Coordinates of C-alpha atoms in Angstrom, one line a residue:
X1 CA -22.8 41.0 -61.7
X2 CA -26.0 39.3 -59.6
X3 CA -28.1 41.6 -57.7
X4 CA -28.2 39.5 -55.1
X5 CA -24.8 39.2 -52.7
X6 CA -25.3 35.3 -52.5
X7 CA -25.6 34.7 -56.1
X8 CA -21.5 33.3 -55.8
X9 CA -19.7 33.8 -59.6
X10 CA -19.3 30.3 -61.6
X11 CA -15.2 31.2 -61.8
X12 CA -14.2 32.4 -58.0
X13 CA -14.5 31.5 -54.9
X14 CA -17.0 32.5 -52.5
X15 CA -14.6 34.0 -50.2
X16 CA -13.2 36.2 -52.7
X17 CA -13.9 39.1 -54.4
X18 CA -13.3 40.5 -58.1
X19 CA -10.1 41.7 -57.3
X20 CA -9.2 38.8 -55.8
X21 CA -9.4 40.4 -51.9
X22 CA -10.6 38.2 -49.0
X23 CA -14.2 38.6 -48.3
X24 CA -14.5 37.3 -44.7
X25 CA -17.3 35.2 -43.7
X26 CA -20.0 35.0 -41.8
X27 CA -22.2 32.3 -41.6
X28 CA -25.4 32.3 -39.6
X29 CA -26.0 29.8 -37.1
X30 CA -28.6 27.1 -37.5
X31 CA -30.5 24.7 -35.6
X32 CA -31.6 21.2 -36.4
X33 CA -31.2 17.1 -36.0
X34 CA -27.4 17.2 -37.4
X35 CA -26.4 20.8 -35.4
X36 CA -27.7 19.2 -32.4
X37 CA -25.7 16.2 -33.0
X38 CA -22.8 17.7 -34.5
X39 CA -22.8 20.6 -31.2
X40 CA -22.7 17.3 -28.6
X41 CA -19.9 15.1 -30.7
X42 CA -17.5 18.6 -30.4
X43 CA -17.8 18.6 -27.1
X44 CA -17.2 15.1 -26.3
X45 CA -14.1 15.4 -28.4
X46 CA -12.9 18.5 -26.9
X47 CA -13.3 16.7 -23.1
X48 CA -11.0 13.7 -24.5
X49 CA -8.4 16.4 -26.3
X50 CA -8.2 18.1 -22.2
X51 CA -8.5 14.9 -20.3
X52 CA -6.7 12.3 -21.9
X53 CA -3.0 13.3 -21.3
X54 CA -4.1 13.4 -18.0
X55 CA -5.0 9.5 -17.4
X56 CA -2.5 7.5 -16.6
X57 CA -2.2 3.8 -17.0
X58 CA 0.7 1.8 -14.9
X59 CA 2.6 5.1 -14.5
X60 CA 2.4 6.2 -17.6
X61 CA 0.6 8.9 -19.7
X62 CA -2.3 7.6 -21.5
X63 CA -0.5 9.4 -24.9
X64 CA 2.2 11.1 -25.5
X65 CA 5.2 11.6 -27.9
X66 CA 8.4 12.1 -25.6
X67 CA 10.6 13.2 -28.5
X68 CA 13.3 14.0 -26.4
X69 CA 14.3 10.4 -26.0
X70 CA 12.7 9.1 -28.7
X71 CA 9.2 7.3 -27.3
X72 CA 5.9 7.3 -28.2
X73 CA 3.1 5.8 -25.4
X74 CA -0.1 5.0 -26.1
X75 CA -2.3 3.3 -23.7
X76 CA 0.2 2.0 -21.5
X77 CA 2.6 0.6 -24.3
X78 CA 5.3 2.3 -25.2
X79 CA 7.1 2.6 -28.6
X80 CA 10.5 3.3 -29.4
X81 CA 13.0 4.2 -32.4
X82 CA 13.9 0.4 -32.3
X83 CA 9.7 -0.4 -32.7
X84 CA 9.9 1.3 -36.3
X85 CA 7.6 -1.4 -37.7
X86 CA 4.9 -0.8 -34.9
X87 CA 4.9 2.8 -35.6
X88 CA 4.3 2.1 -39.3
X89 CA 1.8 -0.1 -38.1
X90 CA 0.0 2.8 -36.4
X91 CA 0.5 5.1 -39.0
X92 CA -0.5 3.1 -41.9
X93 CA -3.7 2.2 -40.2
X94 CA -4.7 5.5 -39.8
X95 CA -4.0 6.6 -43.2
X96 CA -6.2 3.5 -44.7
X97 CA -8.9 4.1 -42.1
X98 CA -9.4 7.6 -43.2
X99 CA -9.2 6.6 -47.3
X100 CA -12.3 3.7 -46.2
X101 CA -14.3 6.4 -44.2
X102 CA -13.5 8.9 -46.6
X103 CA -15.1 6.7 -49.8
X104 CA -18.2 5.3 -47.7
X105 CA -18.9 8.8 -46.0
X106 CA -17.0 11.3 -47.9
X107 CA -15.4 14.5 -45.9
X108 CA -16.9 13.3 -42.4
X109 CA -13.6 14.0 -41.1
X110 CA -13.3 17.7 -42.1
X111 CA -17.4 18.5 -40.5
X112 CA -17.2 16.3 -38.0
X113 CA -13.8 15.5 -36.5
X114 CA -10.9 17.9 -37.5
X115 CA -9.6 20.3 -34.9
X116 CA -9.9 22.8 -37.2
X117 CA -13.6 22.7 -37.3
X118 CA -14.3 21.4 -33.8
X119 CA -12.5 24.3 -32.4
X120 CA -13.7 27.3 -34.4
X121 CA -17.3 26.3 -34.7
X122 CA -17.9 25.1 -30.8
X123 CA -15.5 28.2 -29.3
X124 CA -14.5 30.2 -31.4
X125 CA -17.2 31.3 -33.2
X126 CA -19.3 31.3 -30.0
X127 CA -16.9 34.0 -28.2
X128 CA -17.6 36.1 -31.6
X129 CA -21.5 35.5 -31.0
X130 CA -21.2 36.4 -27.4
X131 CA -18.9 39.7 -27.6
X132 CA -19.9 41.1 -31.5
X133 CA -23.5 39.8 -31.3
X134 CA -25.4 37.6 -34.7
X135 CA -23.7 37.6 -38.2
X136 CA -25.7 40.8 -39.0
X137 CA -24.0 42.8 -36.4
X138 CA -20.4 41.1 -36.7
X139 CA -20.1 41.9 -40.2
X140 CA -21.5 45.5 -39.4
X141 CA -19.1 45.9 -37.0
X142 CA -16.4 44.6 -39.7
X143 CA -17.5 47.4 -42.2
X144 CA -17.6 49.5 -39.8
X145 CA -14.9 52.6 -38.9
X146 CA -12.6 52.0 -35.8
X147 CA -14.4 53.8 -33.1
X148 CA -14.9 53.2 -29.4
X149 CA -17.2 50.5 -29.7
X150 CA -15.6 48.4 -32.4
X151 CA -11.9 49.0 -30.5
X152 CA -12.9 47.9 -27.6
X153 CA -15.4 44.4 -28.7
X154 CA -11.8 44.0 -31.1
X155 CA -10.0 43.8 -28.4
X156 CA -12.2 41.7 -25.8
X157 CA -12.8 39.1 -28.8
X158 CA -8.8 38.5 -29.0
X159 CA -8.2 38.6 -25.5
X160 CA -10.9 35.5 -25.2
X161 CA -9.1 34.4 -28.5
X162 CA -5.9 34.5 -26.9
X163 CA -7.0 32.8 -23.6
X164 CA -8.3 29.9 -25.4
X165 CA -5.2 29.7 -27.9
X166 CA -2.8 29.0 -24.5
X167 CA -5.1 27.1 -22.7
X168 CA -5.0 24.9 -25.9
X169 CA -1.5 25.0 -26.9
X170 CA -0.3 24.3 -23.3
X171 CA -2.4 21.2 -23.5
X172 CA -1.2 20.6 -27.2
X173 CA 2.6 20.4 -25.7
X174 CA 1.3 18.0 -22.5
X175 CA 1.5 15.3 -25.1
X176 CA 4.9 15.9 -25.8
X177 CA 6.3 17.3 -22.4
X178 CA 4.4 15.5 -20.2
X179 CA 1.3 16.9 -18.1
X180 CA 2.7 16.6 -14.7
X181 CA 6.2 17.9 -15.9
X182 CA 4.5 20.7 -17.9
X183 CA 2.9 21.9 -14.7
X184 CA 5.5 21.7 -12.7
X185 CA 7.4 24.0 -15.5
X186 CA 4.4 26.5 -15.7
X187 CA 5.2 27.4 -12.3
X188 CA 8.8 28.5 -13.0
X189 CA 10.4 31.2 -14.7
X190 CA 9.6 31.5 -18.3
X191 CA 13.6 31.5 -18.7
X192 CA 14.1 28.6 -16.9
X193 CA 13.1 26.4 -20.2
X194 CA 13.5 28.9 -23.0
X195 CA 13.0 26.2 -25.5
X196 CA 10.1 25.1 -24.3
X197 CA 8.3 28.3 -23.6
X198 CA 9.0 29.7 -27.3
X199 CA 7.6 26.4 -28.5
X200 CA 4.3 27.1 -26.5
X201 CA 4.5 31.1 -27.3
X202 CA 5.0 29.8 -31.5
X203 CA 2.0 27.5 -31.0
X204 CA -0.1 29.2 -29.4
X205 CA 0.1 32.1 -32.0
X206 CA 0.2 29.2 -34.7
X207 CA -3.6 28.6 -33.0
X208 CA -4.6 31.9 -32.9
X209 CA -4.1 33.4 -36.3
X210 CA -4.9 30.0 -37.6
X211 CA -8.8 29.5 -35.3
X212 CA -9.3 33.3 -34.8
X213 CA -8.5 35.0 -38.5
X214 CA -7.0 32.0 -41.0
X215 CA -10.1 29.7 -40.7
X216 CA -11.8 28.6 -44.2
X217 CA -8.6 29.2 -45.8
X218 CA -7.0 26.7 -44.2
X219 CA -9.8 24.1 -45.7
X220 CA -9.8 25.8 -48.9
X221 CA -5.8 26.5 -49.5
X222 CA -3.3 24.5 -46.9
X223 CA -5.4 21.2 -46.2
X224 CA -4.0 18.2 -48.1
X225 CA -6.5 16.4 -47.4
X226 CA -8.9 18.5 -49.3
X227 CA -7.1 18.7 -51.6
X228 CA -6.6 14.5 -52.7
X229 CA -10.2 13.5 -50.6
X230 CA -11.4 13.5 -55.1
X231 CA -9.4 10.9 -55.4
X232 CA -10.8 8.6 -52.2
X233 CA -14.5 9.4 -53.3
X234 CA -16.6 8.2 -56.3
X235 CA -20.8 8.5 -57.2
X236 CA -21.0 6.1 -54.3
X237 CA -20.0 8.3 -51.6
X238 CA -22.0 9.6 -49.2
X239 CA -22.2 13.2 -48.6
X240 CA -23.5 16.1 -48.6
X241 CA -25.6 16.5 -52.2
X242 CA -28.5 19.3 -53.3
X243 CA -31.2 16.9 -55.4
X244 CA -31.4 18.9 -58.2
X245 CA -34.6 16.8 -59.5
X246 CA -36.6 18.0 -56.7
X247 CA -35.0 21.5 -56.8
X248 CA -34.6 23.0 -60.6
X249 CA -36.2 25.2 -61.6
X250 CA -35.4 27.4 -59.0
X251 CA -37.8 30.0 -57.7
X252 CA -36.8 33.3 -59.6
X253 CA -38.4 37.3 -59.1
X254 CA -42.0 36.5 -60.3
X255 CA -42.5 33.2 -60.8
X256 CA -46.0 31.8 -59.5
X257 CA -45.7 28.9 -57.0
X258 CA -46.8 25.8 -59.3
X259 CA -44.0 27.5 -62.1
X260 CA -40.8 26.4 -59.7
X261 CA -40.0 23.1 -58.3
X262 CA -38.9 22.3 -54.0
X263 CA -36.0 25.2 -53.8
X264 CA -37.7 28.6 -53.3
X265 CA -33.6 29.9 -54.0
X266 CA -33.4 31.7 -50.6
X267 CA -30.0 31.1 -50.0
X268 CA -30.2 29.8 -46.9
X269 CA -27.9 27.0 -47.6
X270 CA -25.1 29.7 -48.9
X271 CA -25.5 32.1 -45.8
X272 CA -24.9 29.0 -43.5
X273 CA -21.9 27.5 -44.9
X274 CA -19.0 28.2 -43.0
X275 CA -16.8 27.8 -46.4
X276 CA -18.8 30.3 -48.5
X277 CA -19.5 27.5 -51.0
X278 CA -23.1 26.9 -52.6
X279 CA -24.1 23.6 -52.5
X280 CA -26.8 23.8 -55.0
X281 CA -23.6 23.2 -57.6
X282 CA -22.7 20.2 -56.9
X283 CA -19.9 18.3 -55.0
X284 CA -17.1 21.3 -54.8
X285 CA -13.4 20.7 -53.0
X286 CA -14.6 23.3 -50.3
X287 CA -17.3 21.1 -49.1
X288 CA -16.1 19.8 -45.8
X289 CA -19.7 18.2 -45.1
X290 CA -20.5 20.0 -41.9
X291 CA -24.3 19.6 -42.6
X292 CA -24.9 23.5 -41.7
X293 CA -26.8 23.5 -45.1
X294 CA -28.9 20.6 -44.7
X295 CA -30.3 22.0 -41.7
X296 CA -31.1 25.5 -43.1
X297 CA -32.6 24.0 -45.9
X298 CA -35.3 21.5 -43.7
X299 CA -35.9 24.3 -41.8
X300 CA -37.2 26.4 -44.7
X301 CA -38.7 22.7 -46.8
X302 CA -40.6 23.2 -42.9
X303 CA -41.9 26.8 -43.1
X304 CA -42.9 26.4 -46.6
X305 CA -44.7 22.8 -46.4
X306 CA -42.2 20.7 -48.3
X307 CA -41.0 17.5 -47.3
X308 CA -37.1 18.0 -46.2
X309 CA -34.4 16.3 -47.5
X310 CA -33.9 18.8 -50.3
X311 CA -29.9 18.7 -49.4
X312 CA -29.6 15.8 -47.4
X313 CA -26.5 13.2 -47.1
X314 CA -27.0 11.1 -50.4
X315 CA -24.8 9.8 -52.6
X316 CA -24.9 10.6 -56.3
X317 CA -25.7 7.2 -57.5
X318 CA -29.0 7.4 -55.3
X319 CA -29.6 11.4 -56.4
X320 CA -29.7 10.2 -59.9
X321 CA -32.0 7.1 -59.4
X322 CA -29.7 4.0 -59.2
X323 CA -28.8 1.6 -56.1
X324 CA -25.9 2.9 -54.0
X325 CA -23.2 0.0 -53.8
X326 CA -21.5 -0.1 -50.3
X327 CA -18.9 -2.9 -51.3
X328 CA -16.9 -2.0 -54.5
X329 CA -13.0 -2.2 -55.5
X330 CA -11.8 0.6 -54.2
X331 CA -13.6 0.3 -50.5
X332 CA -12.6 -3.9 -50.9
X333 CA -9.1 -2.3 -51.1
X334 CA -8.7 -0.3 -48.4
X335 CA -10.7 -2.9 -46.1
X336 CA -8.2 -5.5 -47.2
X337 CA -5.2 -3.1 -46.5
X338 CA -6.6 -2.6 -42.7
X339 CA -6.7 -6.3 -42.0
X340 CA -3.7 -7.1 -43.1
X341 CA -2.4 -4.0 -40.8
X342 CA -4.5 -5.1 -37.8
X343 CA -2.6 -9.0 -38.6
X344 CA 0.4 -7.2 -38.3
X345 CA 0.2 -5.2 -35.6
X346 CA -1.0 -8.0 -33.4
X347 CA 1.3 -10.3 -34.6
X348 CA 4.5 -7.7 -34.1
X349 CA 2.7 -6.7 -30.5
X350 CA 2.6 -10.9 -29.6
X351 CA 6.3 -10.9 -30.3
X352 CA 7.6 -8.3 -28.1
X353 CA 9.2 -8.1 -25.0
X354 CA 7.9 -5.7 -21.8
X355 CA 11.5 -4.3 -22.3
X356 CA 13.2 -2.9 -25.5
X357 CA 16.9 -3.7 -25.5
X358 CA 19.3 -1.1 -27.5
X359 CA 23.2 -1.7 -28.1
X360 CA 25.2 1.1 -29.4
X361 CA 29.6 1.2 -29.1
X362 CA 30.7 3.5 -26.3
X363 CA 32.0 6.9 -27.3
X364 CA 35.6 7.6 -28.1
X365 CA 37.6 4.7 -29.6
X366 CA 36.3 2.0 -31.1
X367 CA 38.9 -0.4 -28.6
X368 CA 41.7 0.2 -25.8
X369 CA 44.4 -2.1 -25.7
X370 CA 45.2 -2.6 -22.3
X371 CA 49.2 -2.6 -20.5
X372 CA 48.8 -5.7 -19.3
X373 CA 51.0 -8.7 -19.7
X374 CA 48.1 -10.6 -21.6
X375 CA 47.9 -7.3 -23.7
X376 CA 44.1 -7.6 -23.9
X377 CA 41.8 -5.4 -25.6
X378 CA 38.8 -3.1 -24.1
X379 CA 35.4 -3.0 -26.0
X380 CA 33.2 -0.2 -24.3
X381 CA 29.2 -0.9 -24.8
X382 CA 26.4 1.6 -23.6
X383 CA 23.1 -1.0 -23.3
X384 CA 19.8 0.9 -23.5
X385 CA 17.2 -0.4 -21.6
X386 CA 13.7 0.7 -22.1
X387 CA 10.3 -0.4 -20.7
X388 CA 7.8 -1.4 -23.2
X389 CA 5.1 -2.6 -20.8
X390 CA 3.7 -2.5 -17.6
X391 CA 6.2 0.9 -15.8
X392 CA 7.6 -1.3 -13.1
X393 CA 11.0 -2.3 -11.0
X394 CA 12.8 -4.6 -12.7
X395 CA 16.0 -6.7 -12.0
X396 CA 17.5 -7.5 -15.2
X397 CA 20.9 -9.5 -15.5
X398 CA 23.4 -8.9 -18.8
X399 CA 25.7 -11.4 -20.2
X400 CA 27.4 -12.5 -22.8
X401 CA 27.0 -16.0 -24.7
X402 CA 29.7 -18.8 -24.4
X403 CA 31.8 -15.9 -23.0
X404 CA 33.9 -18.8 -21.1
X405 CA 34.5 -20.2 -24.6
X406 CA 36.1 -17.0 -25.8
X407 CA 37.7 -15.9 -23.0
X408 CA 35.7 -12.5 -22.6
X409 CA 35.4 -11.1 -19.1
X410 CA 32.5 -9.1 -18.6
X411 CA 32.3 -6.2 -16.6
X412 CA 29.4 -4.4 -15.1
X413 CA 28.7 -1.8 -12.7
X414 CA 25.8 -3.8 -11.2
X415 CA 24.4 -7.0 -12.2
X416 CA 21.5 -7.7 -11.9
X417 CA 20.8 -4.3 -13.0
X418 CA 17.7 -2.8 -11.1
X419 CA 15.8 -0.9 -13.7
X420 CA 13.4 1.8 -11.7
X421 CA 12.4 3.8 -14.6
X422 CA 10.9 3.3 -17.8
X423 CA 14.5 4.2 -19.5
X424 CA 17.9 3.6 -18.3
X425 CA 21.6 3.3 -19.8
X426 CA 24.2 0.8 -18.5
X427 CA 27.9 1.1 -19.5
X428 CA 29.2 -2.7 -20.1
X429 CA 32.9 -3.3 -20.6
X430 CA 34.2 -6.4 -22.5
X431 CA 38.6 -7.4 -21.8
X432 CA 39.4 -10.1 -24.5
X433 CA 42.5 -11.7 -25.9
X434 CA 43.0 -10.2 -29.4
X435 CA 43.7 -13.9 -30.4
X436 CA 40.1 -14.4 -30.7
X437 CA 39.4 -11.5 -33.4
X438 CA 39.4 -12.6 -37.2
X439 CA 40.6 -9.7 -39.5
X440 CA 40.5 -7.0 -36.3
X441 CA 36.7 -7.8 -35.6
X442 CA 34.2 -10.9 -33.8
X443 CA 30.7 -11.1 -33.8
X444 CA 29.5 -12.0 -30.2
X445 CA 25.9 -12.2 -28.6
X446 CA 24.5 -10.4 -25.4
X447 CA 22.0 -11.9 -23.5
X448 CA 19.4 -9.5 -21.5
X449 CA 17.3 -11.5 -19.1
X450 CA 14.5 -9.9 -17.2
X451 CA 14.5 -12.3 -14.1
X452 CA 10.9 -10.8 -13.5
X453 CA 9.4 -12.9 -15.9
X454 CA 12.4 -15.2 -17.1
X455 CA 12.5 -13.5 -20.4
X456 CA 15.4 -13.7 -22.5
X457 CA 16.5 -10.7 -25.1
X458 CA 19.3 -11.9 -27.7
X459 CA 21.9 -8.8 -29.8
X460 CA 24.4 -9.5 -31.9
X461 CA 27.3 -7.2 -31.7
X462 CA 31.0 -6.7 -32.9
X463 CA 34.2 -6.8 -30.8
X464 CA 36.9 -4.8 -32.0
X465 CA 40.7 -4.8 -32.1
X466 CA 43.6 -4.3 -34.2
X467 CA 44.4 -6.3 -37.0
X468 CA 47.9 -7.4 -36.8

């Protein structure tokens, strides 16, 4: 076993032990061009996570996922169940965007993006710093025996911990509730909306454990996308790398200064890492490129007169002396895949209407036949009517084609039907001569007009009837 703590063993992880016990972490807190960077980008994330599902555009929320009846708005549009190739649009496009960033830039994500990092590193960790003191003292206090002191800094850390996680959550579940309706809720009884206050009570302890006590592991263990990122990345990334030319050998216990190369082995880059990993050995699945250890290390290169960039971001193709190459196969492929996403999108988003038309069969029977001396059948419809666009009053007027033709008389509450909301429902009946049915069954066409801009939706649907 290494005499020194940091020395990490070749077969474990740095955050466990012999036994295989959790060895909890805590990394010291550096300054430097990419923590200064890094510090501002959290922030100006963590604004748009709070403000955003608070803009609205044409009376609608900027974002949100509205599960309940099936819509997802962003920006002003809104998607629904019916929009399935828009929302694979979306989804597609993020998941290619990530695989190019991800083989240009490596895990930029993970350090730079994720919620998991932003959150922990820019409040998290800081309520720790400001109620337990530096990482000397916290993990002091952690070895420590429950007294007074560590009781009552214990309990003041998870109170902040806990104030954050709701603040958090409750903003977490204005995407999907709505901001305005959320905050008309919070001012209810909890039981009012059971549901929705053990959603926010599971999510908000879902936040806690997960930013408060869970942290690395999460990276290490439950991300996915740490766990295929190998697969997205070749010697042409860029990311985080130790140059081992300028760095090996290593200082050791008595070696003269001209005997070891740049790396004076302090261990500055492992005491920083908010993983546990040591970046001296290479590219490791833990890495999430924060950049904590290039800024350790510079400041050290600094103190001890050697140029920095000892870890810097690098690729491994530049490390070991050959050209980078920024435009290869794999980055060619998942360019390509974008553009033909972006085509799509557009093309689907030029071809829709401002309002999504559903047509389902009314409940109960499929058909009434009516006591009538014509003895004509009754086809119930329910007509969904959803606004895609600009949130606006709308007069829309239903009918059915070459209904003259076929006899069918068409009956609707109102028509022109003023749509108010962004989602309505209008029961349509249809009284027909069973002479016109082949084999019990007729395909007919609606037409949905939106007299607000002359635009004309088509559906076909069956009419029903007996068969004899």
């Amino acid at each position: 076993m290494s005499k020194n703590k940091f020395e990490l063993h070749e077969e474990r992880l740095g955050t466990t032990d012999e036994l295989g016990h959790r060895i909890f972490l805590f990394p010291e807190e550096v300054k430097g061009f990419w923590r200064k960077r890094r510090s501002l980008f959290y922030w100006f994330l963590i604004a748009i996570y709070l403000i955003l599902p608070w803009i609205y555009i044409g009376g609608k929320q900027s974002i949100k996922l509205d599960i309940a009846n099936r819509e997802f708005t962003f920006f002003s549009y809104s998607f629904f169940a019916s929009n399935a190739p828009l929302l694979l649009f979306l989804f597609l496009g993020f998941v290619f965007t990530i695989g190019f960033i991800t083989s240009i830039w490596g895990r930029v994500w993970c350090g730079w993006a994720c919620p998991q990092t932003v959150f922990i590193d820019t409040i998290y960790r800081k309520i720790e710093i400001l109620v337990e003191g530096n990482p000397r003292q916290r993990q002091k206090l952690d070895e420590a025996k429950w007294d007074f002191e560590k009781i009552w800094k214990r309990s003041l850390k998870w109170f902040l911990f806990t104030v954050v996680s709701l603040h958090i959550s409750h903003t977490f579940l204005g995407y999907f509730v709505g901001t305005h309706e959320l905050l008309a809720i919070s001012l209810q009884s909890p039981m009012a909306h059971k549901t929705l206050f053990f959603a926010m009570l599971i999510i908000t302890t879902i936040f806690l454990l997960d930013f408060g006590w869970f942290r690395e592991q999460f990276c290490i263990i439950a991300c996915p996308y740490g766990r295929f990122q190998s697969v997205m990345m070749d010697e042409n990334t860029m990311t985080v790398v130790y140059d081992e030319k300028r760095g090996e050998p290593r200082r050791q216990p008595g070696m003269k200064k001209e005997e070891h190369a740049d790396c004076v082995n302090c261990y500055a880059c492992v005491k920083a890492c908010p993983t546990g990993i040591d970046i001296r050995r290479g590219m490791q699945l833990e890495c999430i490129a924060c950049t904590n250890c290039i800024d350790a290390c510079d400041d050290i290169m600094e103190k001890t007169n050697r140029p920095k960039g000892l870890v810097r971001y690098d690729s491994l193709a530049n490390i070991e002396g050959n050209k980078a190459k920024i435009l290869r196969p794999r980055n060619m492929v998942y360019l390509s895949a974008i553009v033909v996403i972006i085509i799509g999108l557009i093309y689907s988003l030029n071809i829709s209407t401002d309002m999504n038309v559903t047509i389902l069969k009314g409940l109960g029977t499929p058909y009434t036949v009516m006591h009538n001396e014509e003895g004509q059948i009754l086809n119930h419809f329910q007509i969904t009517l959803d606004q895609s666009g600009e949130l606006k009053d709308r007069e829309v007027e239903i009918d059915v084609l070459e209904k003259e033709n076929l006899g069918i008389d068409l009956k609707v509450p109102r028509n022109p039907y003023l749509l108010k909301k962004n989602h309505a429902r209008v029961n349509v009946f249809l009284k027909f001569k069973k002479e016109i049915l082949e084999k019990g069954s007729k395909k007919i066409k609606f037409k949905v007009k939106d007299l607000s801009n002359n635009k004309e939706i088509i559906r076909e649907v069956s009419i029903v009837g007996p068969i004899n």
